[in-house]
Short mmCIF file of C-alpha atoms in Angstrom, two decimals:
data_model
loop_
_atom_site.label_atom_id
_atom_site.label_comp_id
_atom_site.label_asym_id
_atom_site.label_seq_id
_atom_site.Cartn_x
_atom_site.Cartn_y
_atom_site.Cartn_z
CA ARG A 1 -19.48 -2.93 13.56
CA LEU A 2 -19.79 -6.52 14.73
CA ARG A 3 -20.33 -7.69 11.17
CA VAL A 4 -17.17 -5.83 10.06
CA LEU A 5 -15.19 -7.34 12.90
CA ALA A 6 -16.48 -10.78 12.00
CA ALA A 7 -15.50 -10.28 8.33
CA VAL A 8 -12.02 -9.17 9.35
CA ALA A 9 -11.60 -12.16 11.61
CA LYS A 10 -12.74 -14.47 8.81
CA GLU A 11 -10.22 -12.97 6.36
CA ARG A 12 -7.45 -13.27 8.92
CA THR A 13 -8.24 -16.97 9.40
CA ILE A 14 -8.54 -17.83 5.73
CA TYR A 15 -5.85 -15.72 4.13
CA ARG A 16 -3.56 -14.85 7.07
CA ASN A 17 -2.95 -11.45 5.49
CA LEU A 18 -4.00 -9.05 8.25
CA LEU A 19 -2.18 -7.83 11.38
CA THR A 20 -4.92 -6.50 13.61
CA GLU A 21 -3.55 -7.46 17.02
CA GLU A 22 0.14 -8.17 16.56
CA LEU A 23 1.37 -4.56 16.18
CA GLY A 24 1.92 -2.61 19.36
CA CYS A 25 0.19 0.57 18.25
CA THR A 26 -3.16 2.22 17.60
CA ASP A 27 -3.97 2.79 13.94
CA GLY A 28 -4.36 6.42 12.78
CA TYR A 29 -2.56 8.98 10.63
CA LYS A 30 -0.58 10.52 13.51
CA ASN A 31 0.54 7.00 14.49
CA LEU A 32 1.81 5.96 11.06
CA THR A 33 5.42 6.03 12.14
CA ASP A 34 4.62 3.83 15.18
CA LYS A 35 2.80 1.37 12.90
CA ALA A 36 5.69 1.19 10.46
CA VAL A 37 8.23 0.68 13.19
CA SER A 38 6.02 -1.89 14.93
CA PHE A 39 5.79 -3.81 11.66
CA MET A 40 9.56 -3.75 11.28
CA ASP A 41 9.97 -5.02 14.86
CA LEU A 42 7.55 -7.85 14.07
CA ALA A 43 9.46 -8.67 10.85
CA VAL A 44 12.77 -8.88 12.77
CA THR A 45 11.17 -11.13 15.42
CA GLU A 46 9.07 -13.42 13.18
CA PHE A 47 11.28 -13.53 10.06
CA PRO A 48 14.89 -13.15 11.28
CA SER A 49 16.30 -14.83 8.19
CA ALA A 50 14.56 -12.49 5.75
CA LYS A 51 16.94 -10.26 3.71
CA PHE A 52 14.53 -7.43 2.81
CA VAL A 53 11.29 -5.85 4.00
CA MET A 54 8.91 -3.98 1.70
CA VAL A 55 6.49 -1.48 3.12
CA ILE A 56 3.52 -0.59 0.95
CA ASP A 57 0.07 1.02 1.09
CA ASP A 58 -3.08 -0.80 -0.02
CA ASP A 59 -3.46 1.12 -3.26
CA VAL A 60 -0.34 -0.36 -4.87
CA TYR A 61 0.19 -2.97 -7.60
CA VAL A 62 3.50 -4.80 -7.13
CA LYS A 63 4.95 -7.31 -9.63
CA VAL A 64 6.18 -9.53 -6.83
CA ASP A 65 7.89 -12.02 -9.17
CA GLN A 66 9.90 -9.24 -10.87
CA LEU A 67 10.76 -7.59 -7.57
CA ALA A 68 11.97 -10.88 -6.13
CA GLU A 69 14.08 -11.55 -9.23
CA ASN A 70 15.66 -8.10 -8.90
CA LEU A 71 16.42 -8.59 -5.22
CA ARG A 72 18.10 -11.97 -5.77
CA VAL A 73 21.01 -10.15 -7.47
CA ALA A 74 20.99 -7.06 -5.18
CA ASN A 75 23.19 -6.38 -2.19
CA SER A 76 21.59 -7.92 0.89
CA THR A 77 22.80 -5.04 3.12
CA GLY A 78 22.80 -1.31 2.90
CA LEU A 79 19.77 -1.12 0.64
CA TYR A 80 16.97 1.45 0.93
CA PHE A 81 15.19 2.16 -2.37
CA GLY A 82 11.93 3.18 -4.00
CA GLU A 83 10.41 6.42 -5.29
CA VAL A 84 12.41 9.39 -4.11
CA TRP A 85 10.40 12.55 -4.85
CA ALA A 86 13.43 14.82 -4.43
CA VAL A 87 14.90 12.98 -7.47
CA VAL A 88 11.62 12.79 -9.39
CA PHE A 89 11.07 16.56 -9.15
CA GLY A 90 14.70 17.59 -9.05
CA ASN A 91 14.03 19.78 -6.05
CA LYS A 92 15.13 19.55 -2.44
CA GLN A 93 12.00 19.28 -0.36
CA LYS A 94 11.11 21.58 2.51
CA PRO A 95 9.02 20.92 5.60
CA ILE A 96 5.50 22.33 5.56
CA ARG A 97 4.92 24.73 8.45
CA ASP A 98 1.23 25.38 7.70
CA GLN A 99 -0.72 23.90 10.61
CA SER A 100 -3.79 23.31 8.44
CA SER A 101 -1.87 20.89 6.20
CA GLN A 102 -2.02 17.12 6.70
CA TYR A 103 1.73 17.17 6.23
CA TYR A 104 2.46 19.84 8.80
CA LEU A 105 5.84 19.39 10.41
CA PRO A 106 6.44 21.60 13.51
CA GLU A 107 9.75 23.42 13.75
CA ASP A 108 10.34 22.04 17.20
CA GLN A 109 10.25 18.51 15.80
CA TYR A 110 12.30 19.30 12.68
CA PRO A 111 14.22 22.64 12.84
CA MET A 112 16.19 22.20 9.62
CA ARG A 113 14.99 24.20 6.54
CA GLY A 114 15.25 21.29 4.11
CA LEU A 115 14.26 17.64 4.41
CA LEU A 116 16.84 14.96 3.98
CA PRO A 117 15.98 12.91 0.86
CA TYR A 118 13.82 9.89 1.65
CA VAL A 119 11.91 7.16 -0.12
CA ALA A 120 8.15 7.99 -0.43
CA GLY A 121 6.06 6.03 2.08
CA PRO A 122 3.62 4.20 -0.24
CA HIS A 123 6.30 1.79 -1.46
CA SER A 124 9.82 1.24 -0.16
CA VAL A 125 12.27 -1.63 0.20
CA ILE A 126 14.81 -1.81 3.06
CA SER A 127 17.45 -4.43 3.66
CA MET A 128 17.23 -6.22 6.96
CA ASP A 129 20.21 -4.46 8.54
CA GLY A 130 18.27 -1.19 8.21
CA VAL A 131 15.10 -2.79 9.53
CA ARG A 132 16.93 -4.19 12.56
CA PHE A 133 18.48 -0.76 13.27
CA ILE A 134 15.11 0.95 13.22
CA ALA A 135 13.48 -1.73 15.44
CA LYS A 136 16.35 -1.69 17.92
CA ASN A 137 16.50 2.08 18.22
CA TYR A 138 12.74 2.63 18.22
CA TRP A 139 12.53 4.52 21.50
CA ARG A 140 15.59 6.67 20.76
CA LEU A 141 14.41 7.98 17.42
CA ARG A 142 11.62 10.52 17.31
CA SER A 143 8.52 10.32 15.18
CA LEU A 144 7.90 13.33 13.01
CA ASN A 145 4.18 14.15 13.39
CA GLY A 146 2.94 11.04 11.56
CA LEU A 147 5.25 11.49 8.55
CA ASP A 148 6.40 7.89 8.56
CA ASP A 149 8.46 8.08 5.37
CA VAL A 150 10.35 11.13 6.51
CA SER A 151 10.89 9.58 9.96
CA VAL A 152 12.18 6.29 8.52
CA GLY A 153 14.46 8.09 6.11
CA LEU A 154 15.93 10.21 8.88
CA ARG A 155 16.56 7.12 11.02
CA LEU A 156 18.36 5.35 8.17
CA TRP A 157 20.48 8.42 7.49
CA SER A 158 21.71 8.19 11.08
CA MET A 159 23.25 4.75 10.17
CA GLN A 160 24.64 6.15 6.93
CA LEU A 161 22.12 4.22 4.81
CA ARG A 162 21.20 6.47 1.88
CA GLN A 163 18.06 6.35 -0.23
CA GLN A 164 18.20 5.16 -3.81
CA HIS A 165 15.66 6.11 -6.47
CA THR A 166 14.41 3.59 -9.01
CA ARG A 167 12.23 4.53 -11.98
CA GLN A 168 10.55 1.13 -11.70
CA PHE A 169 8.66 2.50 -8.65
CA SER A 170 6.23 5.22 -9.62
CA SER A 171 2.87 6.83 -8.62
CA VAL A 172 -0.03 8.30 -10.51
CA ARG A 173 0.17 11.52 -8.53
CA ALA A 174 3.83 12.13 -9.34
CA SER A 175 3.99 11.03 -12.97
CA THR A 176 0.34 11.00 -14.31
CA ASN A 177 1.53 8.32 -16.78
CA CYS A 178 2.24 4.66 -16.82
CA SER A 179 5.34 2.80 -17.99
CA ASP A 180 5.36 -0.85 -18.99
CA ASP A 181 8.60 -1.59 -17.09
CA LEU A 182 7.13 -0.64 -13.72
CA VAL A 183 7.49 -3.03 -10.79
CA SER A 184 5.45 -1.00 -8.23
CA PHE A 185 2.70 1.53 -9.06
CA VAL A 186 0.97 3.67 -6.41
CA ASP A 187 -2.32 5.57 -6.03
CA LEU A 188 -4.51 3.00 -7.74
CA PRO A 189 -8.21 2.33 -7.10
CA SER A 190 -9.52 -1.25 -7.40
CA LEU A 191 -10.21 -0.58 -11.06
CA GLY A 192 -6.57 0.18 -11.76
CA ILE A 193 -5.26 -2.76 -9.75
CA ARG A 194 -7.68 -5.21 -11.46
CA SER A 195 -6.87 -3.74 -14.89
CA ILE A 196 -3.09 -4.17 -14.45
CA HIS A 197 -3.61 -7.71 -13.12
CA ALA A 198 -5.89 -8.62 -16.08
CA ASN A 199 -3.29 -7.18 -18.48
CA LEU A 200 -0.51 -9.33 -17.05
CA ILE A 201 -2.36 -12.61 -16.75
CA ASN A 202 -3.54 -12.21 -20.37
CA ASN A 203 0.07 -11.71 -21.54
CA ARG A 204 -0.35 -8.02 -22.25
CA SER A 205 1.99 -5.33 -21.09
CA PHE A 206 1.52 -3.42 -17.82
CA CYS A 207 -0.29 -0.27 -18.96
CA PRO A 208 -3.11 -0.87 -21.51
CA GLY A 209 -6.23 0.95 -20.43
CA PHE A 210 -4.34 3.43 -18.24
CA HIS A 211 -6.07 6.78 -17.59
CA SER A 212 -4.66 9.29 -15.15
CA VAL A 213 -8.12 10.11 -13.72
CA THR A 214 -9.91 6.74 -13.62
CA TRP A 215 -6.78 5.03 -12.34
CA HIS A 216 -6.28 7.53 -9.55
CA GLN A 217 -7.21 6.66 -5.97
CA ASN A 218 -8.95 9.54 -4.20
CA LEU A 219 -8.03 12.13 -6.76
CA ASN A 220 -9.67 14.97 -4.97
CA SER A 221 -7.89 14.26 -1.71
CA ALA A 222 -4.42 13.82 -3.21
CA PRO A 223 -1.80 16.23 -1.87
CA THR A 224 -1.08 19.28 -3.97
CA MET A 225 2.27 19.62 -5.74
CA ALA A 226 3.43 22.01 -3.07
CA GLU A 227 2.61 19.46 -0.37
CA MET A 228 4.29 16.68 -2.28
CA LEU A 229 7.43 18.80 -2.43
CA ARG A 230 6.99 19.73 1.25
CA ARG A 231 7.29 23.45 0.46
CA PRO A 232 6.56 25.92 3.30
#
């Protein structure tokens, strides 16, 4: 453990890419909403002039240059976009009431039969007005059993900020294919991330070498289709 902590401290010092003490929360699945909101509060405090915040997992490849170019011509307010599964699957999602599921959502926390559409948690972009609203109203807005993407979407709905789907954000689990015009691609192991990066720096397109199994992070632990659609 001491060696791991030392390695983390070294990476923090050299690359300044880790937030291990700055966020006011304890890491863990049930605390994902708290972590997301704590990050947004930090972003508002430390980067008040920023126009957008992107929240992503660590199994994502993002074409940052292309994303930045797209955002330069986008509205700087009222923006909340990414991969919306309700649009991808053409089906209104429902909360899972099975207590054995990782995605269990108790009825006392969310009594409605259908979930309001939201941007999937692995990769989403929110304009700073939405980020400020979430950070400011943190204690008033309830976390939904660790479902950070559902919680964030619900909070943004309360300020009339609606989700927008973009086909340039996709995931291996949802599409099982790769498109060369992608800007953000989720569910990738290190092999997939390195392969995409090698493609791009060698002036190839995004997807050469793609395979839906070898490019899938934790294939056996991925949620089932029913869970992805939040069916009861």
